[in-house]
PDB file of C-alpha atoms and ligand atoms in Angstrom:
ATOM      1  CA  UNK A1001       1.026 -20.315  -8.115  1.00  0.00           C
ATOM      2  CA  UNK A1002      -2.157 -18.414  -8.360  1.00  0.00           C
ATOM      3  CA  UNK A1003      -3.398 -15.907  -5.425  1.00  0.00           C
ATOM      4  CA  UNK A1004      -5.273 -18.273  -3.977  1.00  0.00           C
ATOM      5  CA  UNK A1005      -2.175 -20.466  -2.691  1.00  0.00           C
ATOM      6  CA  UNK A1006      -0.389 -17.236  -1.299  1.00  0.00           C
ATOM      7  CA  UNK A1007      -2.757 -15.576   0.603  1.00  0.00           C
ATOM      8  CA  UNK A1008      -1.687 -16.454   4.318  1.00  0.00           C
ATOM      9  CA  UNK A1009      -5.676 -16.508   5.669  1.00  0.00           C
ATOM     10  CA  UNK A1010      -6.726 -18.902   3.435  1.00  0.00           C
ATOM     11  CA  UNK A1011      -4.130 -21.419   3.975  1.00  0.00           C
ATOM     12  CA  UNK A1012      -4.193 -25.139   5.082  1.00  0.00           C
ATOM     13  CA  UNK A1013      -1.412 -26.509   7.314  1.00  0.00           C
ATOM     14  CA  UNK A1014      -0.340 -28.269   4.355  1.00  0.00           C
ATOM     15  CA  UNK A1015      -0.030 -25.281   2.261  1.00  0.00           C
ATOM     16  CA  UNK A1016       2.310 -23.503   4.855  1.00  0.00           C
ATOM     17  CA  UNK A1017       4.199 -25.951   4.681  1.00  0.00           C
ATOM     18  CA  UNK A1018       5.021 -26.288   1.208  1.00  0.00           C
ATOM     19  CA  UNK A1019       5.315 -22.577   1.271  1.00  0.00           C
ATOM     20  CA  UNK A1020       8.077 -21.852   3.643  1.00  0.00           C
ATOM     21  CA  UNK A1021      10.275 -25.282   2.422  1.00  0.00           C
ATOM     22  CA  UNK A1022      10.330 -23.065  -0.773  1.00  0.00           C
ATOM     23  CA  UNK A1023      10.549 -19.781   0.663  1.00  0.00           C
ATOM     24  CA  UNK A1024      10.466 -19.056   4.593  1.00  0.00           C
ATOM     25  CA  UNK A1025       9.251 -15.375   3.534  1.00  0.00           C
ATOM     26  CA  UNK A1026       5.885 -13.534   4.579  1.00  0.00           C
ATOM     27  CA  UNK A1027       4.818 -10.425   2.969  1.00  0.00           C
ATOM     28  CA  UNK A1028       2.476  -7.354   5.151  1.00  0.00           C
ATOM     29  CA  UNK A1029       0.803  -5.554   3.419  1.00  0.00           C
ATOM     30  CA  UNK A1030      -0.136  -2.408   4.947  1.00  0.00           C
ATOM     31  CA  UNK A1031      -2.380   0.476   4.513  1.00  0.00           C
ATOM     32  CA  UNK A1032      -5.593   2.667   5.703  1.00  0.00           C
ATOM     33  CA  UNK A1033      -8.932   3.829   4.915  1.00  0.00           C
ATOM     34  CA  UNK A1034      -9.019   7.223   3.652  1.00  0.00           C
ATOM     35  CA  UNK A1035     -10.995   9.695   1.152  1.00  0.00           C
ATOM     36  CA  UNK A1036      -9.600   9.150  -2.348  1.00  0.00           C
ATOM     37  CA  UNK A1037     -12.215  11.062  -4.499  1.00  0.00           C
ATOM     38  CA  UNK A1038     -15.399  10.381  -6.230  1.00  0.00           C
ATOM     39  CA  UNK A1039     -13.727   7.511  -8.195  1.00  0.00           C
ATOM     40  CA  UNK A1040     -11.792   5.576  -6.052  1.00  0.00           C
ATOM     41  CA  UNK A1041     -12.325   2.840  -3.248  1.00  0.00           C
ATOM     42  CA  UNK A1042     -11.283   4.426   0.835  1.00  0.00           C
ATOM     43  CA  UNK A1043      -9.099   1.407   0.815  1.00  0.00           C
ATOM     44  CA  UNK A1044      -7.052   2.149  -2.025  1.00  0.00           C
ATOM     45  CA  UNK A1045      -3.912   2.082  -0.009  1.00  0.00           C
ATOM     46  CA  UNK A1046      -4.380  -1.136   1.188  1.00  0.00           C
ATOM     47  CA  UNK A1047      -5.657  -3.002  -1.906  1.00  0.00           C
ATOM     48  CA  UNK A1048      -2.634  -1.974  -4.311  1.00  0.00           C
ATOM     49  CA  UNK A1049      -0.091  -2.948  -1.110  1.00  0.00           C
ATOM     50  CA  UNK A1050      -1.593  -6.727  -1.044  1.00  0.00           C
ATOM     51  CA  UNK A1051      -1.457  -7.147  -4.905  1.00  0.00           C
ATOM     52  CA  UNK A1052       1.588  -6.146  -5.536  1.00  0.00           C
ATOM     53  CA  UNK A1053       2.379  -8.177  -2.657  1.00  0.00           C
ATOM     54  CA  UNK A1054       0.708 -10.845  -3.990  1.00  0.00           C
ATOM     55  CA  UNK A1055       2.617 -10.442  -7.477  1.00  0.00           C
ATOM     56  CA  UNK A1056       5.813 -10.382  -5.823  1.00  0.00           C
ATOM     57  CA  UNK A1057       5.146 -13.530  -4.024  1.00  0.00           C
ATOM     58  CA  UNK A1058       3.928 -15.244  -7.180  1.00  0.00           C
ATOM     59  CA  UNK A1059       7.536 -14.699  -8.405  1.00  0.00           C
ATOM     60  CA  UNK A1060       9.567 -14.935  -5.392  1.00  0.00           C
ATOM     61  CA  UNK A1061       7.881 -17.225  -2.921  1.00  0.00           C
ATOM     62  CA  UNK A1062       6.242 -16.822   0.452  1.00  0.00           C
ATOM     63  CA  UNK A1063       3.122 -16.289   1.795  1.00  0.00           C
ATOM     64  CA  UNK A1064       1.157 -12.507   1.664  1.00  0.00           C
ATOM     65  CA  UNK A1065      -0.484 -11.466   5.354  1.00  0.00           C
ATOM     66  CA  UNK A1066      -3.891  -9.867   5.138  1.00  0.00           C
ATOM     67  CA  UNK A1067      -3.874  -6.187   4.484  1.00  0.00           C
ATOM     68  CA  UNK A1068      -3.444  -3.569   7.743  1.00  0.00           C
ATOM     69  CA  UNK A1069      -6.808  -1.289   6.863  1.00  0.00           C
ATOM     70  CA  UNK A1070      -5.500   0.736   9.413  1.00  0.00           C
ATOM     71  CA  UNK A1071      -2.594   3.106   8.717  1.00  0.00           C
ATOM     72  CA  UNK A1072      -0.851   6.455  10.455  1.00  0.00           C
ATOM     73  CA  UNK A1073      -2.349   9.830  10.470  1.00  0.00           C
ATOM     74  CA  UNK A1074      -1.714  12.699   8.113  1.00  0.00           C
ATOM     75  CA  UNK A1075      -3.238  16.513   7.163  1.00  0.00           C
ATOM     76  CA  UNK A1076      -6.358  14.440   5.564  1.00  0.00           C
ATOM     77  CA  UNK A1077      -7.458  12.993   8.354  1.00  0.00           C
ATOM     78  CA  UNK A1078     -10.677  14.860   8.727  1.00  0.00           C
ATOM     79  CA  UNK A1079     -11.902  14.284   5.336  1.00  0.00           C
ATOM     80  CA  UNK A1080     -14.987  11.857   4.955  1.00  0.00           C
ATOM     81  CA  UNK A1081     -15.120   8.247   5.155  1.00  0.00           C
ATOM     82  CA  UNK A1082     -11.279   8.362   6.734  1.00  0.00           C
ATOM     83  CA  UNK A1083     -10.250   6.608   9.888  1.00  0.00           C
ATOM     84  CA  UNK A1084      -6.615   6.997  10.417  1.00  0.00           C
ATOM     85  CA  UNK A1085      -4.474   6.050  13.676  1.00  0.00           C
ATOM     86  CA  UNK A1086      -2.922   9.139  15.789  1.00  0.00           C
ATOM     87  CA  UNK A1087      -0.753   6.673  18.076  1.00  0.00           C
ATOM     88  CA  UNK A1088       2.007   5.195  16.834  1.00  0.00           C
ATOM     89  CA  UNK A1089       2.565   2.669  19.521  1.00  0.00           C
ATOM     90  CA  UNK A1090      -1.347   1.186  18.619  1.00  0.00           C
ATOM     91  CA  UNK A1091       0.318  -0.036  15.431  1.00  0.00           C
ATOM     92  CA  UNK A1092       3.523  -1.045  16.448  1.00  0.00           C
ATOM     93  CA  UNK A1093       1.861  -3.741  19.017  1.00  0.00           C
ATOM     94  CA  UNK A1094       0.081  -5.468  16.276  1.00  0.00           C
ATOM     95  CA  UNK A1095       2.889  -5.260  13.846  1.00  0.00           C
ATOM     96  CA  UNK A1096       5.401  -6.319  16.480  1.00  0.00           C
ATOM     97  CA  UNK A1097       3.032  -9.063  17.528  1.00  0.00           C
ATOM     98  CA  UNK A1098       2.627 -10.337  14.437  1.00  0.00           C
ATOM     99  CA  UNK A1099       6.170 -10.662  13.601  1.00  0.00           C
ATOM    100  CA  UNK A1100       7.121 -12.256  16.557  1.00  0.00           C
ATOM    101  CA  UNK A1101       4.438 -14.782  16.350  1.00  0.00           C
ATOM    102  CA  UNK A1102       5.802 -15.777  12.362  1.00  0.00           C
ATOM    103  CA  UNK A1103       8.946 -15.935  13.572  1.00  0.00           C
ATOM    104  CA  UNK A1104       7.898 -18.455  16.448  1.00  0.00           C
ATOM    105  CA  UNK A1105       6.162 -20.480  13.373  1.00  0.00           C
ATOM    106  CA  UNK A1106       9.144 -20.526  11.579  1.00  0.00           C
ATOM    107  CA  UNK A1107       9.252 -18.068   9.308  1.00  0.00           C
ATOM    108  CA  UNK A1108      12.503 -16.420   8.400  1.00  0.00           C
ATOM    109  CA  UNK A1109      12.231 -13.082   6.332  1.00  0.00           C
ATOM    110  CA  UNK A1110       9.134 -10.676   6.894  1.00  0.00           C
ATOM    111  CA  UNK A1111       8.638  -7.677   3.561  1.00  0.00           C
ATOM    112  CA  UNK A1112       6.177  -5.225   5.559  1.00  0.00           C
ATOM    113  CA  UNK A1113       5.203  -3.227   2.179  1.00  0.00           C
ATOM    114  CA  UNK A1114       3.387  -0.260   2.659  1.00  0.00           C
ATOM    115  CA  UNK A1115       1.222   1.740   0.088  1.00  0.00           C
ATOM    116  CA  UNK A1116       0.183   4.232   2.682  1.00  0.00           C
ATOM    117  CA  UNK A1117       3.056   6.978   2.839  1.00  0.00           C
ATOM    118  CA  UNK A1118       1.617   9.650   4.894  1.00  0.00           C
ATOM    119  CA  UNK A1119       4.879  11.176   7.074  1.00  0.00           C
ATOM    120  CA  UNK A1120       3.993   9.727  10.173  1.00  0.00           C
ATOM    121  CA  UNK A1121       3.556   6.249   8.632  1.00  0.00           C
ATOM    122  CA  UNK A1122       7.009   6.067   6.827  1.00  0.00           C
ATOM    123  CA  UNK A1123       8.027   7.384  10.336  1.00  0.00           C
ATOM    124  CA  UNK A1124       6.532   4.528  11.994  1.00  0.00           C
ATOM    125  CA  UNK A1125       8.260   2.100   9.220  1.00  0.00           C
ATOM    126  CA  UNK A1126      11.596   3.188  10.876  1.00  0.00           C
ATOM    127  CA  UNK A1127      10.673   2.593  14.329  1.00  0.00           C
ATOM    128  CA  UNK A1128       9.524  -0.639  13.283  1.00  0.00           C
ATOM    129  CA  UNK A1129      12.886  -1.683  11.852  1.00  0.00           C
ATOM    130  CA  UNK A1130      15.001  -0.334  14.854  1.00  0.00           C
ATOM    131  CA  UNK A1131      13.254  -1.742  17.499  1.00  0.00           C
ATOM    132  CA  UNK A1132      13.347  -5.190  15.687  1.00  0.00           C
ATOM    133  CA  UNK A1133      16.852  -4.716  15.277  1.00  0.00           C
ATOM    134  CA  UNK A1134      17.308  -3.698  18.757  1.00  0.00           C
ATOM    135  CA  UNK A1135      15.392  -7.657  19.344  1.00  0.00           C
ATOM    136  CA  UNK A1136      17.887 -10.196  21.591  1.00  0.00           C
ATOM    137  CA  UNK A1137      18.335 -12.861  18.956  1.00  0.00           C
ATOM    138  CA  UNK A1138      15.824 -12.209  16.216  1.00  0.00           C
ATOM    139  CA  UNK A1139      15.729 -15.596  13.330  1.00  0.00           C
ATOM    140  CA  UNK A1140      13.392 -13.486  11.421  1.00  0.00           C
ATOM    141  CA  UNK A1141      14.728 -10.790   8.721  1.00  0.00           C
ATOM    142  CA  UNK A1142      12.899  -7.871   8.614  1.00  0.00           C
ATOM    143  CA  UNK A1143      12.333  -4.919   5.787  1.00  0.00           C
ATOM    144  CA  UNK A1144      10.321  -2.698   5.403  1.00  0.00           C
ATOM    145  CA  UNK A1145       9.297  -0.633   2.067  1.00  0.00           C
ATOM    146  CA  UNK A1146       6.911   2.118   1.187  1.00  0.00           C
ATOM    147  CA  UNK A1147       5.481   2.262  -2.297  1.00  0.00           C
ATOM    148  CA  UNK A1148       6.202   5.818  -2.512  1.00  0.00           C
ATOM    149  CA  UNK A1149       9.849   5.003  -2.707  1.00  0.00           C
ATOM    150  CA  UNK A1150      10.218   3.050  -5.390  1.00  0.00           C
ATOM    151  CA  UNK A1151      13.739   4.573  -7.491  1.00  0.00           C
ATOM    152  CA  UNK A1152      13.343   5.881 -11.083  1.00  0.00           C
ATOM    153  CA  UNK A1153       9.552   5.488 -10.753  1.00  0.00           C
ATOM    154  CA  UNK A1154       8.068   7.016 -13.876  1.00  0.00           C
ATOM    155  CA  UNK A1155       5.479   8.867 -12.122  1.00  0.00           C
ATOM    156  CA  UNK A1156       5.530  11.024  -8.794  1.00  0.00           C
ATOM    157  CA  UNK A1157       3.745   8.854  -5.923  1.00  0.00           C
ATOM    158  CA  UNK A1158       0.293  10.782  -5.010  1.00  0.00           C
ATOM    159  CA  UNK A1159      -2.757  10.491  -3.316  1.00  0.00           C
ATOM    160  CA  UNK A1160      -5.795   9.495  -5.459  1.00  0.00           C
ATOM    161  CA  UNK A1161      -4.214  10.707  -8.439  1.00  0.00           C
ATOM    162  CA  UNK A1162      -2.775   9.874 -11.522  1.00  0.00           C
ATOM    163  CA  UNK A1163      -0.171   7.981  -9.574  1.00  0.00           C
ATOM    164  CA  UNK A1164      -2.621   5.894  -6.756  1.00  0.00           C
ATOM    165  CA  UNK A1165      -5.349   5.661  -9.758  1.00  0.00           C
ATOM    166  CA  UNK A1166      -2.939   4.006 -12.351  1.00  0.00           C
ATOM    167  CA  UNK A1167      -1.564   1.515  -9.385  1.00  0.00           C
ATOM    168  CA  UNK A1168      -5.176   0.384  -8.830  1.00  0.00           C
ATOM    169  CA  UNK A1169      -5.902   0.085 -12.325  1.00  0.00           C
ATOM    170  CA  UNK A1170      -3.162  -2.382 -13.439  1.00  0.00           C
ATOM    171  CA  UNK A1171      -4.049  -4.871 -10.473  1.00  0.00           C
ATOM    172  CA  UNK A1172      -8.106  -4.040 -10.043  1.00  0.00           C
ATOM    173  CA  UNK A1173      -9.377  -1.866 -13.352  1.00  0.00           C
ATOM    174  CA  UNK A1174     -13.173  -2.711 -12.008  1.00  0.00           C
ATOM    175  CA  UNK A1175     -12.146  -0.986  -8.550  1.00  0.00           C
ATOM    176  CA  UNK A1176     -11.601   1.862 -10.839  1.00  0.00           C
ATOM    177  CA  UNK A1177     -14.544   4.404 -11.371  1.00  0.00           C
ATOM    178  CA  UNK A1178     -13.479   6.931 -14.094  1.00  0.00           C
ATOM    179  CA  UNK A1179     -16.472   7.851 -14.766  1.00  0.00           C
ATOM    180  CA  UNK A1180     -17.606   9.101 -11.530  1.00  0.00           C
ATOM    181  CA  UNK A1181     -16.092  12.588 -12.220  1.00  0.00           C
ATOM    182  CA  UNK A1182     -17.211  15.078 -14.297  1.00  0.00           C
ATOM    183  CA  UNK A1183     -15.092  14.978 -17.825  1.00  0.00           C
ATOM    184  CA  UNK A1184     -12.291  16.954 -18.340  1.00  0.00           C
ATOM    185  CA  UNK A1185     -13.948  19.046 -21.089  1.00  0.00           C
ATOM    186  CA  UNK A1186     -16.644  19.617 -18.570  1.00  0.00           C
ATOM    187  CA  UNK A1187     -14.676  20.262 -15.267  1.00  0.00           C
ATOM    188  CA  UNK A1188     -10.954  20.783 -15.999  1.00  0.00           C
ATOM    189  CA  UNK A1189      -8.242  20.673 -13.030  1.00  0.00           C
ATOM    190  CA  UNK A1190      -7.652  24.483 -12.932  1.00  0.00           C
ATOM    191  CA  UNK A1191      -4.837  24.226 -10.721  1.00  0.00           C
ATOM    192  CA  UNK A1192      -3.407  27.416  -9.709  1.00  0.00           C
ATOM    193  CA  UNK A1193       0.362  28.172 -10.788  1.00  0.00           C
ATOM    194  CA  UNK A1194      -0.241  24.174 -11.907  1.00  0.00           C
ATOM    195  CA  UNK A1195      -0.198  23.003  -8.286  1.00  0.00           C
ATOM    196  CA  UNK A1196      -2.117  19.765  -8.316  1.00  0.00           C
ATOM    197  CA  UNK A1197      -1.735  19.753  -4.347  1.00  0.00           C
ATOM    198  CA  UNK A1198      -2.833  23.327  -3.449  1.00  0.00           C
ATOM    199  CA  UNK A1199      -5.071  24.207  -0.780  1.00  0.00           C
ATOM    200  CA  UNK A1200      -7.634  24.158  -3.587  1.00  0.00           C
ATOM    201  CA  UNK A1201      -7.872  20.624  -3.640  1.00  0.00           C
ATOM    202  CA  UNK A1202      -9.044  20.453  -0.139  1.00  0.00           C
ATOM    203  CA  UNK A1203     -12.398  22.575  -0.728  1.00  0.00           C
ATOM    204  CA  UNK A1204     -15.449  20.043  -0.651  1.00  0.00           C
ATOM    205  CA  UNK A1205     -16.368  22.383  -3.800  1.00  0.00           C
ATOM    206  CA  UNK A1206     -13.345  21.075  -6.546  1.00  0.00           C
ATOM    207  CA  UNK A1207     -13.912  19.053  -9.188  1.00  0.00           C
ATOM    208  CA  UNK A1208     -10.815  16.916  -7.242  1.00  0.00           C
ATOM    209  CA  UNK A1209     -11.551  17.633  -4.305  1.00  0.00           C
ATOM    210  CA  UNK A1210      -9.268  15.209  -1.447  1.00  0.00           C
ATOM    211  CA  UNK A1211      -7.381  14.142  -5.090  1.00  0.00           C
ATOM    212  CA  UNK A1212      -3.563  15.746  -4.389  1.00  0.00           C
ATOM    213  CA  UNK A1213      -1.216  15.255  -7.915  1.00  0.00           C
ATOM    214  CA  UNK A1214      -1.805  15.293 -11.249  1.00  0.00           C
ATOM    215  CA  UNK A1215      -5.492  14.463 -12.240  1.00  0.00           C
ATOM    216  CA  UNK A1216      -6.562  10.731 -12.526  1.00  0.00           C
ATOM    217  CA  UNK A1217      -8.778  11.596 -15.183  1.00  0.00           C
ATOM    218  CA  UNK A1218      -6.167  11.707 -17.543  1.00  0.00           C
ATOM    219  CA  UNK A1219      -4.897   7.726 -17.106  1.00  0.00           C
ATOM    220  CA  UNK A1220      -3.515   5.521 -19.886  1.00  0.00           C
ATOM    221  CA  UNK A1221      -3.648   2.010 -19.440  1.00  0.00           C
ATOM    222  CA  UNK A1222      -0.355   1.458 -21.015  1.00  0.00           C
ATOM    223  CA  UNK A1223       1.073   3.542 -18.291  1.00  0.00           C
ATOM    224  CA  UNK A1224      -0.422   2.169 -15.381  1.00  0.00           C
ATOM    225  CA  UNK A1225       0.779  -1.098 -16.674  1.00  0.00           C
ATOM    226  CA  UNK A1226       4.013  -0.112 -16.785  1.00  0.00           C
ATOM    227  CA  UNK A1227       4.084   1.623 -13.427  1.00  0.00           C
ATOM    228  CA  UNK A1228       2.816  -1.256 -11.574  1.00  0.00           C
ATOM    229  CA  UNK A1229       5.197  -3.899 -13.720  1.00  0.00           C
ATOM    230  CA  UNK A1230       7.849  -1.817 -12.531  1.00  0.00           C
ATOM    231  CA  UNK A1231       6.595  -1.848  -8.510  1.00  0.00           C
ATOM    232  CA  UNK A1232       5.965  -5.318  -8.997  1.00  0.00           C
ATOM    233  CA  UNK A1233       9.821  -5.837 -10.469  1.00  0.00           C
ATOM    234  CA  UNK A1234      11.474  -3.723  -7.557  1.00  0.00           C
ATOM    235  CA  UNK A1235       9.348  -5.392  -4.735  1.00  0.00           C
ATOM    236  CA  UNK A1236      10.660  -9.069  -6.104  1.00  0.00           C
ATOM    237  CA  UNK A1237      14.220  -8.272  -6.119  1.00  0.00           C
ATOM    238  CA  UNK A1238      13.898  -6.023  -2.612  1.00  0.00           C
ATOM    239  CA  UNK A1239      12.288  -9.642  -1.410  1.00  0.00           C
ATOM    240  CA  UNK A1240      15.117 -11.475  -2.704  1.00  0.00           C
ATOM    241  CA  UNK A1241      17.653  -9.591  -1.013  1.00  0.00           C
ATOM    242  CA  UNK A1242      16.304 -10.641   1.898  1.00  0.00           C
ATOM    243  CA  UNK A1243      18.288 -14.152   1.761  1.00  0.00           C
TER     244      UNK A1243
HETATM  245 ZN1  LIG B1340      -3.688   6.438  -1.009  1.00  0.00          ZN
END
């Protein structure tokens, strides 16, 4: 199936339909809008949630909700171009509303995927679950996941590093912008005690500045391949254990 058939705002009534005979399933992708760096798009978070959401449901079936722009707060908050959600109950309501209203149009097993992982958002993933649990009579399955904890992943999750960078790069490469930073020969890391997350990385004045992990500059396309083959493998089979 290509995208176009599995993204959940674009269908017909005739393509939901066909969709949940197959596989009652809907996939949420969440995330925010937040500073990633000179080279990367605020919505980062959000755009490597829905397509590997989107890859997942290519394989497994079900339909893939629009992306959440808006996600949980964290210690970035006040770093430019970010808009990040202090009240945990403001999400909740939509996410609860949303997943009661599938489940009212039939639809059995709900993945909400996440590629936002600040604390409080991973926190708000397991509220989420409870108080769904805690639901009188709920027909609709829910999980949640967080891209940041995928097992055995071959590189550390991060935030617009070599981790979030790569991600993008396997499902977008054009969303990409390398070259917006200054080269490594030019402008290397210099991490202190090689901490790529140190306070350092939170002065306007870095080379990496709101970049925390390894540096992006240094991504290989084989990698990032891999990486996201691998998300893309664990998401299918975490979907399929919903049956
Ligand atoms: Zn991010």
């Amino acid at each position: 199936m290509s995208d176009e058939t599995l993204r959940f705002e674009r269908c017909l009534p005739a393509d939901f339909r066909r969709a949940m005979k197959r596989n009652p399933l809907v996939f949420l992708p969440l995330g925010a809008v937040e500073w990633h760096g000179e080279h990367l798009p605020v919505g980062l978070d959000s755009l490597t949630a829905h397509g590997l959401c989107l890859r997942a449901a290519s394989r497994v079936g079900g339909l893939v909700y629009p992306p959440l722009y808006y996600g949980m707060t964290g210690s970035i908050w006040h770093h430019p171009w970010t808009i990040l959600v202090e009240e945990e109950e403001i999400l909740l309501k939509l996410l609860e509303l949303t997943l009661s209203r599938l489940q009212d149009c039939g639809v059995r097993k709900a993945l909400v995927f996440t590629g936002h992982f600040a604390k409080k958002q991973l926190a708000l993933l397991e509220t989420l679950e409870r108080r769904w649990a805690e639901r009188e009579g709920s027909g609709l399955r829910l999980s949640t996941l967080s891209i940041s904890s995928m097992p055995d992943s071959p590189m550390a999750p991060d935030h617009g590093a070599i981790f979030e960078t790569s991600v993008l790069f396997a499902l977008k490469p054009n969303l990409v912008n390398l070259e917006r930073l200054p080269s490594v020969e030019e402008q290397p890391a210099e991490d202190p005690k090689g901490n790529s997350k140190g306070a350092h990385r939170r002065d306007p004045e870095n080379v990496l500045f709101g970049i925390l992990g390894d540096d992006p500059r240094l991504l290989d396309a084989t990698r990032a391949r891999q990486l996201a083959g691998q998300l893309e493998d664990w998401l299918s089979a975490e979907a399929l254990k919903l049956d």
